[in-house]
Structure formats: C-alpha cells, structure tokens
Coordinates of C-alpha atoms in Angstrom, one line a residue:
L1 CA 24.7 10.5 84.2
Q2 CA 26.8 7.7 83.1
S3 CA 29.2 8.4 80.2
V4 CA 30.7 5.9 77.8
L5 CA 33.8 6.9 75.9
I6 CA 34.0 5.3 72.5
K7 CA 37.4 5.5 70.7
T8 CA 37.2 5.4 67.0
C9 CA 40.2 5.4 64.8
F10 CA 40.2 7.9 61.9
R11 CA 43.3 6.9 59.9
Q12 CA 46.2 9.0 61.4
H13 CA 44.7 9.9 64.7
R14 CA 42.1 8.7 67.2
F15 CA 39.0 10.7 67.8
N16 CA 36.9 10.4 70.9
F17 CA 33.1 10.4 70.8
L18 CA 31.4 11.1 74.1
I19 CA 28.1 9.3 74.0
K20 CA 26.0 10.0 77.1
S21 CA 22.8 8.3 78.3
M22 CA 20.6 10.6 80.3
A23 CA 17.3 10.9 82.1
T24 CA 17.3 14.8 82.2
P25 CA 18.4 17.2 79.4
L26 CA 22.1 17.5 79.0
Q27 CA 23.1 21.1 78.9
Y28 CA 25.3 22.9 76.3
Q29 CA 25.9 26.4 75.3
V30 CA 25.7 25.4 71.6
A31 CA 23.9 22.5 69.9
V32 CA 24.5 22.0 66.2
I33 CA 22.1 19.8 64.3
G34 CA 23.9 17.9 61.5
G35 CA 27.3 16.3 61.3
G36 CA 28.2 17.4 57.7
A37 CA 30.6 20.0 56.5
A38 CA 28.6 23.0 57.5
G39 CA 27.6 21.6 60.9
I40 CA 31.1 20.5 62.0
F41 CA 32.7 23.7 60.6
T42 CA 30.2 25.7 62.7
A43 CA 31.0 23.7 65.8
I44 CA 34.8 23.9 65.4
N45 CA 34.8 27.6 65.0
V46 CA 32.4 28.3 67.9
A47 CA 34.5 26.1 70.2
R48 CA 37.6 27.9 69.0
L49 CA 36.2 31.3 69.6
Q50 CA 34.5 30.4 73.0
P51 CA 36.8 27.6 74.4
E52 CA 34.9 27.6 77.7
W53 CA 31.6 26.7 76.1
K54 CA 30.3 23.1 75.7
V55 CA 29.5 22.4 72.1
V56 CA 27.7 19.3 70.7
V57 CA 27.0 18.1 67.2
I58 CA 23.8 16.0 66.8
E59 CA 23.9 13.6 63.9
K60 CA 21.1 11.2 62.9
T61 CA 23.4 8.7 61.3
G62 CA 26.5 6.9 62.6
K63 CA 28.8 8.7 60.2
L64 CA 30.2 12.2 60.2
L65 CA 31.2 14.2 57.0
S66 CA 29.7 11.5 54.8
K67 CA 29.3 13.8 51.8
V68 CA 32.9 15.1 52.2
K69 CA 34.1 11.5 52.1
V70 CA 32.6 10.7 48.7
S71 CA 32.6 14.0 47.0
G72 CA 34.7 14.6 43.9
G73 CA 35.2 10.9 43.4
G74 CA 36.6 10.6 46.9
R75 CA 38.9 13.6 46.5
C76 CA 36.6 16.3 48.0
N77 CA 36.1 19.4 45.8
V78 CA 36.7 21.8 48.7
T79 CA 36.0 25.1 46.8
H80 CA 36.3 26.8 43.4
A81 CA 39.1 29.0 42.2
C82 CA 36.9 32.0 41.6
F83 CA 38.3 35.1 43.4
D84 CA 35.9 37.7 42.1
K85 CA 33.3 38.4 44.8
K86 CA 30.9 40.0 42.2
L87 CA 31.1 37.0 39.9
F88 CA 30.9 34.3 42.5
P89 CA 27.1 34.6 43.3
L90 CA 26.4 34.0 39.6
F91 CA 27.2 30.3 40.2
Y92 CA 24.2 29.9 42.5
P93 CA 20.8 29.2 40.9
R94 CA 19.1 29.9 44.2
G95 CA 20.3 32.1 47.1
A96 CA 22.6 34.4 45.1
S97 CA 21.5 37.4 47.2
L98 CA 22.7 35.7 50.4
I99 CA 25.9 34.6 48.7
K100 CA 26.6 38.2 47.8
K101 CA 26.7 39.1 51.5
T102 CA 28.5 36.0 52.8
A103 CA 31.2 36.3 50.2
H104 CA 32.3 39.6 51.7
H105 CA 32.9 38.0 55.1
F106 CA 34.3 34.5 54.4
F107 CA 35.3 33.9 50.8
T108 CA 37.2 31.3 48.7
T109 CA 40.5 32.9 49.8
D110 CA 39.5 32.5 53.5
T111 CA 38.7 28.9 52.9
I112 CA 42.1 28.3 51.3
Q113 CA 43.8 30.1 54.1
W114 CA 41.8 28.3 56.9
F115 CA 42.9 24.9 55.6
Q116 CA 46.4 26.0 54.8
E117 CA 47.0 27.2 58.3
R118 CA 46.1 23.7 59.5
G119 CA 48.5 22.0 57.1
V120 CA 46.2 21.3 54.2
E121 CA 47.3 22.6 50.8
L122 CA 44.8 22.9 48.0
K123 CA 45.5 22.6 44.3
T124 CA 43.5 24.0 41.3
E125 CA 42.5 22.0 38.3
P126 CA 42.0 23.5 34.8
D127 CA 38.3 23.8 35.3
G128 CA 38.7 25.7 38.5
R129 CA 37.9 23.0 41.0
M130 CA 40.1 22.9 44.0
F131 CA 41.2 19.7 45.8
P132 CA 43.6 18.8 48.5
V133 CA 47.1 18.0 47.0
S134 CA 46.8 14.6 48.6
D135 CA 43.9 13.8 46.2
T136 CA 41.9 12.2 49.0
S137 CA 39.0 13.5 51.0
Q138 CA 40.3 11.8 54.1
T139 CA 42.8 14.7 54.3
I140 CA 39.8 17.1 54.8
I141 CA 38.0 14.8 57.2
D142 CA 41.1 14.3 59.3
V143 CA 41.8 18.0 59.7
L144 CA 38.2 18.8 60.6
L145 CA 38.0 16.0 63.2
H146 CA 41.4 16.9 64.6
E147 CA 40.1 20.4 65.1
A148 CA 36.9 19.2 66.7
S149 CA 39.0 17.0 69.1
R150 CA 41.3 19.9 69.8
Y151 CA 38.5 22.1 70.9
Q152 CA 36.6 19.3 72.7
V153 CA 33.5 19.3 70.5
E154 CA 31.2 16.5 71.5
F155 CA 29.2 14.3 69.1
R156 CA 25.9 12.5 69.6
L157 CA 25.5 9.9 66.8
H158 CA 22.4 7.9 65.8
A159 CA 20.4 10.8 67.3
T160 CA 17.4 11.8 65.2
V161 CA 15.9 15.2 66.1
E162 CA 12.2 14.9 66.5
D163 CA 11.3 18.3 67.8
V164 CA 12.9 21.6 68.8
S165 CA 11.2 24.3 71.0
K166 CA 12.4 27.4 72.8
E167 CA 11.5 28.0 76.4
N168 CA 13.0 30.5 78.8
N169 CA 15.7 31.5 76.3
Q170 CA 16.8 27.8 76.1
F171 CA 16.3 25.5 73.1
L172 CA 15.0 22.0 74.1
I173 CA 15.9 19.4 71.5
R174 CA 13.9 16.2 71.7
L175 CA 15.7 13.2 70.2
G176 CA 14.2 10.1 68.7
N177 CA 15.1 7.9 71.7
G178 CA 13.2 10.1 74.0
H179 CA 16.3 11.9 75.4
F180 CA 16.7 15.7 75.4
V181 CA 19.5 18.2 74.8
E182 CA 19.2 21.7 76.1
A183 CA 21.2 24.6 74.6
T184 CA 21.4 28.3 74.7
H185 CA 22.1 28.5 71.0
C186 CA 21.0 26.1 68.3
C187 CA 22.4 25.9 64.7
V188 CA 20.5 23.9 62.1
A189 CA 22.9 22.4 59.6
S190 CA 21.0 19.3 58.7
G191 CA 21.8 19.3 54.9
G192 CA 19.3 19.2 52.1
M193 CA 15.7 19.1 53.0
L194 CA 14.3 16.0 51.2
Q195 CA 10.9 16.4 52.8
E196 CA 9.3 19.3 54.5
R197 CA 8.0 17.3 57.4
S198 CA 11.6 16.6 58.5
L199 CA 11.7 20.2 59.6
H200 CA 8.2 20.6 60.8
W201 CA 9.4 22.2 64.0
I202 CA 11.0 25.0 62.0
K203 CA 7.6 25.9 60.6
T204 CA 6.2 25.8 64.1
M205 CA 8.7 28.5 65.1
G206 CA 7.3 30.7 62.3
H207 CA 9.8 30.0 59.5
T208 CA 8.9 29.5 55.9
L209 CA 10.2 26.4 54.1
V210 CA 10.7 26.7 50.4
P211 CA 9.6 23.3 49.0
P212 CA 12.4 20.9 48.1
A213 CA 13.4 20.0 44.6
P214 CA 16.3 17.8 43.4
S215 CA 19.3 19.5 41.8
L216 CA 22.5 18.2 40.2
F217 CA 21.1 15.1 38.6
T218 CA 21.7 13.3 35.3
F219 CA 19.3 12.9 32.4
N220 CA 17.9 9.5 31.5
A221 CA 17.4 8.5 27.9
P222 CA 16.7 4.8 28.0
S223 CA 15.4 4.5 24.5
N224 CA 18.2 6.3 22.8
S225 CA 20.8 4.2 21.0
L226 CA 23.6 6.5 22.2
I227 CA 23.6 4.7 25.6
K228 CA 25.4 1.8 23.9
L229 CA 28.4 4.1 23.9
M230 CA 28.5 4.4 27.7
G231 CA 31.8 5.9 28.8
V232 CA 32.3 8.1 25.8
S233 CA 32.8 11.8 26.6
V234 CA 33.1 15.0 24.6
P235 CA 35.0 17.9 26.2
Q236 CA 32.8 20.8 24.9
V237 CA 29.2 20.5 23.8
R238 CA 26.2 22.7 24.0
V239 CA 23.0 21.3 25.6
R240 CA 19.7 23.2 25.3
I241 CA 16.4 22.2 26.9
Q242 CA 13.6 22.6 24.4
G243 CA 10.9 25.0 25.3
S244 CA 12.9 26.8 28.0
K245 CA 15.7 29.4 28.4
F246 CA 18.1 26.8 29.8
E247 CA 21.3 25.9 28.0
E248 CA 24.8 25.1 29.0
T249 CA 28.2 24.3 27.4
G250 CA 30.8 22.1 28.8
P251 CA 31.9 18.4 29.0
L252 CA 29.3 15.7 28.5
L253 CA 29.5 12.0 29.4
I254 CA 27.4 9.3 27.9
T255 CA 26.3 6.8 30.5
H256 CA 24.4 3.5 30.5
W257 CA 21.3 5.4 31.4
G258 CA 21.7 8.6 29.5
F259 CA 23.8 11.7 30.0
S260 CA 26.0 13.2 32.7
G261 CA 28.9 15.5 33.0
P262 CA 29.2 19.2 34.0
A263 CA 27.0 20.5 31.2
V264 CA 24.1 18.3 32.2
L265 CA 24.6 18.8 35.9
R266 CA 24.6 22.6 35.5
L267 CA 21.5 22.4 33.5
S268 CA 19.8 20.3 36.1
A269 CA 20.7 22.9 38.7
W270 CA 19.5 25.9 36.8
G271 CA 16.3 24.1 35.6
A272 CA 15.6 22.3 38.9
R273 CA 12.2 23.8 39.5
W274 CA 11.1 23.8 35.8
L275 CA 12.2 20.2 35.3
Q276 CA 10.4 19.1 38.5
E277 CA 7.2 20.7 37.1
K278 CA 7.7 18.7 33.9
N279 CA 8.0 15.5 35.9
Y280 CA 11.5 15.1 34.2
Q281 CA 9.9 14.4 30.8
F282 CA 11.5 16.8 28.3
T283 CA 13.6 17.1 25.2
I284 CA 17.2 18.3 24.9
H285 CA 19.2 19.5 21.8
I286 CA 22.9 18.8 21.6
N287 CA 25.5 20.5 19.5
W288 CA 28.4 17.9 19.7
L289 CA 30.7 20.3 17.8
E290 CA 30.3 23.4 20.0
G291 CA 33.9 23.2 21.0
E292 CA 35.0 23.4 17.4
G293 CA 32.8 26.3 16.5
W294 CA 30.5 24.4 14.1
N295 CA 26.8 25.0 13.5
S296 CA 24.4 23.8 10.8
A297 CA 25.2 26.8 8.5
N298 CA 29.0 26.7 8.4
L299 CA 29.1 22.9 8.6
S300 CA 27.2 22.5 5.3
A301 CA 29.7 24.7 3.6
H302 CA 32.5 22.8 5.2
F303 CA 31.3 19.5 3.8
D304 CA 31.0 21.1 0.3
T305 CA 34.6 22.2 0.6
Q306 CA 35.8 18.7 1.6
R307 CA 34.0 17.3 -1.5
N308 CA 36.2 19.6 -3.7
L309 CA 39.4 19.1 -1.7
Q310 CA 39.3 15.3 -1.1
P311 CA 36.5 13.8 -3.1
T312 CA 37.8 10.2 -2.8
K313 CA 38.3 10.4 1.0
Q314 CA 36.1 8.1 3.0
L315 CA 34.1 9.9 5.7
S316 CA 34.7 7.1 8.2
T317 CA 38.5 7.7 8.2
S318 CA 38.5 11.4 7.4
G319 CA 39.3 12.6 11.0
L320 CA 37.1 15.6 10.1
F321 CA 36.2 16.4 13.7
Q322 CA 37.8 15.8 17.1
L323 CA 35.1 13.4 18.1
P324 CA 35.7 10.0 19.7
K325 CA 35.9 7.4 17.0
R326 CA 33.0 5.4 18.4
L327 CA 30.8 8.4 18.5
W328 CA 31.7 9.5 14.9
A329 CA 31.0 5.9 13.7
H330 CA 27.6 6.0 15.5
F331 CA 26.6 9.3 13.8
L332 CA 27.6 7.9 10.4
S333 CA 25.4 4.9 11.0
E334 CA 22.5 6.9 12.2
A335 CA 22.8 9.1 9.0
E336 CA 22.8 5.9 6.9
I337 CA 26.3 6.5 5.7
D338 CA 28.3 3.3 5.3
E339 CA 32.0 2.9 5.9
T340 CA 33.0 3.1 2.2
C341 CA 31.1 6.4 1.5
R342 CA 33.3 9.1 0.1
F343 CA 32.8 12.8 0.1
A344 CA 32.1 12.8 -3.6
T345 CA 29.3 10.2 -3.2
L346 CA 27.7 11.8 -0.1
S347 CA 24.1 12.6 -0.9
A348 CA 22.4 15.8 0.1
R349 CA 20.0 13.8 2.3
Q350 CA 22.8 12.0 4.1
K351 CA 24.7 15.3 4.5
N352 CA 21.7 17.1 6.0
K353 CA 20.9 14.2 8.4
L354 CA 24.5 14.0 9.6
I355 CA 24.7 17.8 10.1
K356 CA 21.5 17.7 12.1
L357 CA 22.9 14.9 14.3
L358 CA 26.1 16.7 14.9
T359 CA 24.9 20.2 15.6
D360 CA 21.3 19.8 16.8
Q361 CA 20.6 16.3 17.9
E362 CA 17.1 16.0 19.5
I363 CA 16.9 13.6 22.3
A364 CA 13.9 12.7 24.5
I365 CA 14.6 12.6 28.2
A366 CA 12.5 10.3 30.5
G367 CA 13.5 10.8 34.1
K368 CA 16.5 11.6 36.1
T369 CA 19.2 9.8 38.2
T370 CA 20.7 11.1 41.3
F371 CA 24.3 12.1 40.6
K372 CA 26.0 10.0 43.4
E373 CA 27.6 12.1 46.1
E374 CA 27.0 15.4 44.4
F375 CA 23.3 15.2 45.0
V376 CA 22.0 18.6 46.1
T377 CA 18.5 19.8 47.1
A378 CA 17.0 23.1 46.2
G379 CA 14.7 24.6 48.8
G380 CA 14.9 25.0 52.6
I381 CA 14.8 27.9 54.9
D382 CA 13.7 31.1 53.2
C383 CA 16.8 33.4 52.9
S384 CA 14.7 36.5 53.6
Q385 CA 14.2 35.3 57.2
I386 CA 17.9 34.9 58.0
D387 CA 20.4 37.7 58.9
P388 CA 22.9 37.5 55.9
V389 CA 25.9 38.3 58.1
R390 CA 25.2 36.5 61.3
L391 CA 23.2 33.6 59.7
E392 CA 20.8 34.0 62.7
S393 CA 17.0 33.7 62.4
K394 CA 15.2 37.1 62.2
L395 CA 12.3 35.4 63.9
V396 CA 13.9 33.4 66.7
P397 CA 16.9 34.9 68.5
G398 CA 19.6 32.3 69.2
L399 CA 18.6 30.1 66.2
F400 CA 21.2 29.9 63.4
F401 CA 21.4 28.2 60.1
A402 CA 24.3 26.9 58.0
G403 CA 24.7 25.0 54.7
E404 CA 22.3 23.4 52.4
V405 CA 19.3 23.6 54.8
I406 CA 19.1 27.2 53.7
D407 CA 17.5 27.8 50.3
V408 CA 20.9 28.2 48.6
D409 CA 22.4 25.8 46.1
G410 CA 25.2 26.1 43.6
I411 CA 26.2 24.4 40.4
T412 CA 28.8 21.6 40.5
G413 CA 32.4 22.5 41.0
G414 CA 32.9 23.2 44.7
F415 CA 30.4 26.0 45.1
N416 CA 28.1 24.0 47.5
F417 CA 31.1 23.2 49.8
Q418 CA 32.1 26.9 49.7
H419 CA 28.6 27.8 50.9
A420 CA 29.0 25.3 53.7
W421 CA 32.3 26.8 54.9
S422 CA 31.1 30.4 54.5
S423 CA 27.8 29.9 56.3
G424 CA 29.3 27.7 59.0
Y425 CA 32.0 30.2 59.8
L426 CA 29.5 33.2 59.9
A427 CA 27.1 31.3 62.0
A428 CA 29.9 30.4 64.4
M429 CA 30.9 34.1 64.5
G430 CA 27.3 35.1 65.1
I431 CA 26.8 32.5 67.9
A432 CA 30.1 33.4 69.6
D433 CA 29.3 37.1 69.6
S434 CA 25.7 36.6 70.7
P435 CA 24.6 38.7 73.7
N436 CA 22.6 35.7 74.9
H437 CA 25.4 33.9 76.5

C-alpha cells in the first residue's frame, strides 16, 4: 500500500491527513463514519483511552467540523449553561429519554471541564448560550484537531460510505471509490439523516429509522407587509401556531422572507413533525407586547387611561411601548392611524384594530427557510434500539452511534452540540471498554 501524506495548515498548527490508496481492506480497530463534532469527539476519546488502537474517521466531504465552523455566527455555541440534569432533557423535542441517561454520565459541566483542561475557556451569555472566550469557532476546531493529531487519529476525506456489513466479527465498510475499510468497531456519527436511503445499510442490519423531518427553520411570510422591516427585532414576543398546542416566547427577528429568532426556531423544533404534515402552510399569532405584559384586555384600559392623562399627545410620538420606532409606525399605518392622530381623537375602531395588531396579529405562513448553519434534522436511529449508556446497538454488537444520526434533537442554544459531546464521549467509552477487542 502506498501512502500519501498531505499536510494541511489549520491556523496555529499543522495537521496531517493520512490518505491511503489500497487494493485490499485497510484494517483498523475503530472506524468512525462522519467528521463532524460527534464523530471526531468519539475518535479522539477512543484513541486517548486505547492509544495502541488504530482509529480512522471517514468523511464524505473534504471538510472536517464544518458545522462547528459556522455555528453561532462563526463563534460556535459549544453548550448551554443549564446545570440541572432533571431540567436539561426538557430542551429536547425528541430523544429526551436518552438525554436523561446520557446527562448522568457526560453533562454540561463535563464539556466545560474537557475543553478547559485543553486550554479553552468558555463564557456564558445572558440567554445561557456558551461560547469560547475567543469568540471564534476556530478555537474549538483547533483544539479538536490538535487532540486528533496528538492521538494519531487518521482521516479519510472525500470518502462516501456506500455500504456496511458485518462478517466474522469485523465491519466491512465499502466506500464510493470501490475501496474498503475493515474495523472491529464501527461508530456511525454521520449527522442528520436527510434521506432514509443514505442509511439503507442500517436498516439491512435490522435497525429502525425514524423518518427525517427538518427542525430549526424560519417561517416564510412573503405576502406580509412586515417583511419591509427586515432587520427589526423585538426582544420578547409570544408566537402561537393556530390550531396547535405550540407556542413560544422569546426574541423575534423580521427578515426579508418572514420571521426568525429564537422564538420561531424553538417553535419549528417542537412543531417539526406537525408542520411537516401541514406542508409548512399554517397561521401564527404574535403578541408583540408579551415582554411588557400587555394583552388585549388590559391594553384597552391602558389606551383609555392615556386618553384622560394626555389627550393631546400624538400616538406617533407617545413612546407608549418599547417597540422599535419603525415597527410602531408600521402598526399605526396598518390601523389607519395617521401621524397627527391624538389620544383624544383615536376612534374605537382604530383602537381595537391597533390592539389586535399589537397583541394578537394573525399572519399566514407559506413555507420555511433553512436556518443557515443551525439546521437540524429530526429523525434517525430509533433510540429504543440503542444502549443509553454505551451508545451501542442492541441489535449489532460493536456498532455504536453518536450525534444527530440518532433520533435526538434539541432546540437552539447549544443543546445539539451538547448531545454531540455527550454521545460521542459515551460511545468512545463503550468502544474502549468493549470485550470485542
């Protein structure tokens, strides 16, 4: 076998990729499918625990840790500052039962410590998201690749997995170029399952695949006049999906296609299956004044009070609510209230229309837009077929899973990366402790 050593510079250090051409299967103790956060974290920790083993990561693209690179606007939302193990699973629309188990073995505190021991300090933002103090995802990438280099993890890039089978206690992995990798243990960490056929060989091994559904996406409202206010945000609104139980409060951002922000993204996560069934055609109701405690009942009385206290005050300059000026002007226009209208001249019809817009605006949604790097897929390997501590298949000994390929997904805020670290670490522990060495 002829080996070609390709040196690629990753900012502060150089990282060596060993790309091998071969006529017969190349043998490893561990093959990890997927070069994302969960896959590389698995490989690093296996190689650390079993330094004599040969560990390879198989990645279908030419890039490693691509989602880490762009997540959090290029800062990488490593985890979330929730330190209550009972509360933590509540942030996962799917897979909460598995998270309950993994949280007791590798939790947020363990993630913080793992990176801290390797020189990476994390900071907490007011909303609980945690980022490296450097404010760049490259810090996380560098430390992961440094650890991989330190423990001699190998990488095979541009290597699409076409099939995986198990014969004589060995996994035979067939790649798209006709080459093969043979390994004693196999960990699948291939990320979100966009199409079931991409993991057809998992079904051949007897596993059930929960059908995929997009999660963490934004809402399109192309016909609504609000999109003219793209860039305007409100820190605390309540968004409810009509005809469902789904509602969320939090920041909302108006975009050139509709609505984004944590409130919308969380709604898309909790309602992922329901919204898919509706073909993303639905109606939302927004209370723009949720953060100030207003609803239709108390707001009507508030307007009447203002009529008595400052009858000559113009509504356009009243500063009545803590809304962005452009948004307030838009609502006045939609309620047919001109700039010179005073509280004393505000008609009952105008008042009621304005209150409806402010506290219960009804907006038709027509479609979704993938939320850039935060895109997550619901669905994947059925959790009931995976050991919740070892992350090993209950059906195929030696087959492990980590990350989003499992039917687990969290809301936005660092929860999906925490699942990647937790599942990757536990899969590594399970592999390293496997009796099938």
